[in-house]
Amino acid sequence: MSSIIQLLPDHVANQIAAGEVVQRPASVVKELIENAVDAGATEIKLIVKDAGKTLIQVIDNGKGMTVADARLCFERHATSKIRHAEDLFSLHTKGFRGEALASIAAIAHVELKTKQDQEELGTHIVIEGSKFVSQEVAVLPKGTSFSVKNLFFNIPARRNFLKSDTVEFRHVIDEFERVALAHANIHFVLFHNGSEMFNLPASNFRQRIVNVFGGKTNEKLVPVKESTEIVEIQGFVGKPEFAKKSRGEQFFFVNDRFIKSPYLHHAVMAAYEGLLKDGCQPSYFLYLDLPPHTIDINIHPTKTEIKFDDEQALYAILRSSIKHSLGQFNVVPALDFERDATLDTPYEYANKEAETPLIQVDANFNPFLDEDPKPAKTFASSFSGNMTSGTRSAGSNPSFSAGGYKKETSGQNWESLYVGLKQATEEVELGEIQLESEEVTGSLFDEHTIEEASNNRTYQIHKKYIVSPIKSGMLIVDQKRAHQRILYEQFLANITVNQASSQQLLFPLELHFTKTELAIIAELKPSLEGTGFVFEAFRDDSLVISGLPVNVTESEVSVLLEGLIGDLQGELPENSFSQCDRIAKSMARSLSVKTGAYLTEHEQETMVNALFACKEPNISPFLKPTFITMRVEDIDKRFAI
């Protein structure tokens, strides 16, 4: 009887291994850049075409490889990082399995150029689908250059599963940023389709973060530093007021390796307890240095998950160090009942003695004496020092003149001041008085497009539900979901017809985003313009908006775009209809009336009428019911108990 179990050929085994190592072009970028870092390079250049589907090239100035090493590096489980099993618990490099280059060579056209510094000539190797095509001696600069062309050329089904160039390039940027942030002492450059996307010179951690995410990031960062026997923590966290809805700018690095850890993320969120709005996520860039023997990296094929020996202690240290940093830099308000800052002595008065204020008293003043008709010397007269001759009555009104005081009026003529006042008062009619009225603006619905509501009154319950009587009983509408349905159909119609009205801004609005976020907005620009947005310019780290949809205010633009980016952060829809649908849903969710908002009776009736004018009034854009009905019979049954 023949054997059933057989050994797989090497090219088949490499293709199977490629399914774990190479999921998309970003996976190739990660492996090649990490190899360049392990080679001791001080400058790494990444060149990408068509989001990596056509070309991925990594050029470094590392130590290079010999002819034997260049040929052997494409064999399975060939590595220079470990020698014994014990080395797995003392890793100081990125890669160690020896499967990456063999897997990449099995599904692409690979070209390797490498040369060591002490050698005069280098090695040029070409491999296509695990088959060596050529190996030559060439004149090359010091370092290594890997070119991966036509990814998945021999696996068409796998290539068809790749997303659009925008989505794939965003994943490439993610991997590039993770390695660049972990190694601020290395100069990184990224080119895509001939355009320079990133040029990150060697710097410190803070400057590297600012170079990657834009200059406005610097004012958002709060430094964190803690050193213990278990772990050394350094890095930065974002101020609470700059928290976003999305989870984009969150990075953990353990021994210069990017990792994902929900457990450590929970520790960060616990440090921000009471400082963030609901649904907001803080940004953080935290570098953890632990002894290699206390962590296990070899638990996931992509090496982005790590097992810690003492997770509870690490959780507590991370949480307390972030809390301490937020409090130390006055981000967290502190209560001190023993000190009042308003009572502090200014620096210029610290060594001065207090001066006694001078008090001047008129010794001749007596409030109980009757007015004397005879002239008397007053405080004012003594101050002037120059009085006119003659007498002055008690009711006279003195005024200053060139020579002193002059008597203008007499006490007997005071009635002349009120002559004609009574007659003028009687002639004024109150009906003719026009008072300035307070104009009420900012109505939730357009007054000109609303028909007269029915005689049935509506009522708002707990600022959440709208109750309206109907013939069969009672209608209860969820105001948030109903408004989402109304806005969703409005935005979807505006994008489809492309006839949305726009309000021009007197001063253009400039918003700052990362390059990844700007790429998403640029991809969605035609659909956003259909809703009423007018984009004036796209810059390296910002965009300028000169027009907004009619029902969008300037204060809502940043929140709206951040919510849209957060919704599309995972995957960007490829066809135009899906993009329009996602945009309409995201804008409807951001601009809809929230639970707890007070609505006037007119707005309640208008919302109910607009809801039932929609094509699908029964459900919200997110497939939740917008209203329920209660019949009179059901209410009668409740009272029949």
XYZ file of C-alpha atoms in Angstrom, residues 67 120-124 135-140:
12
model
C 28.164 36.107 -2.088
C 35.474 45.833 -4.201
C 32.590 44.177 -6.059
C 29.094 43.200 -5.044
C 26.523 40.533 -5.929
C 23.493 40.847 -8.205
C 23.743 35.609 -10.342
C 26.392 38.129 -11.390
C 29.208 40.234 -10.030
C 28.484 43.957 -10.215
C 29.906 47.314 -9.191
C 27.642 48.514 -6.391
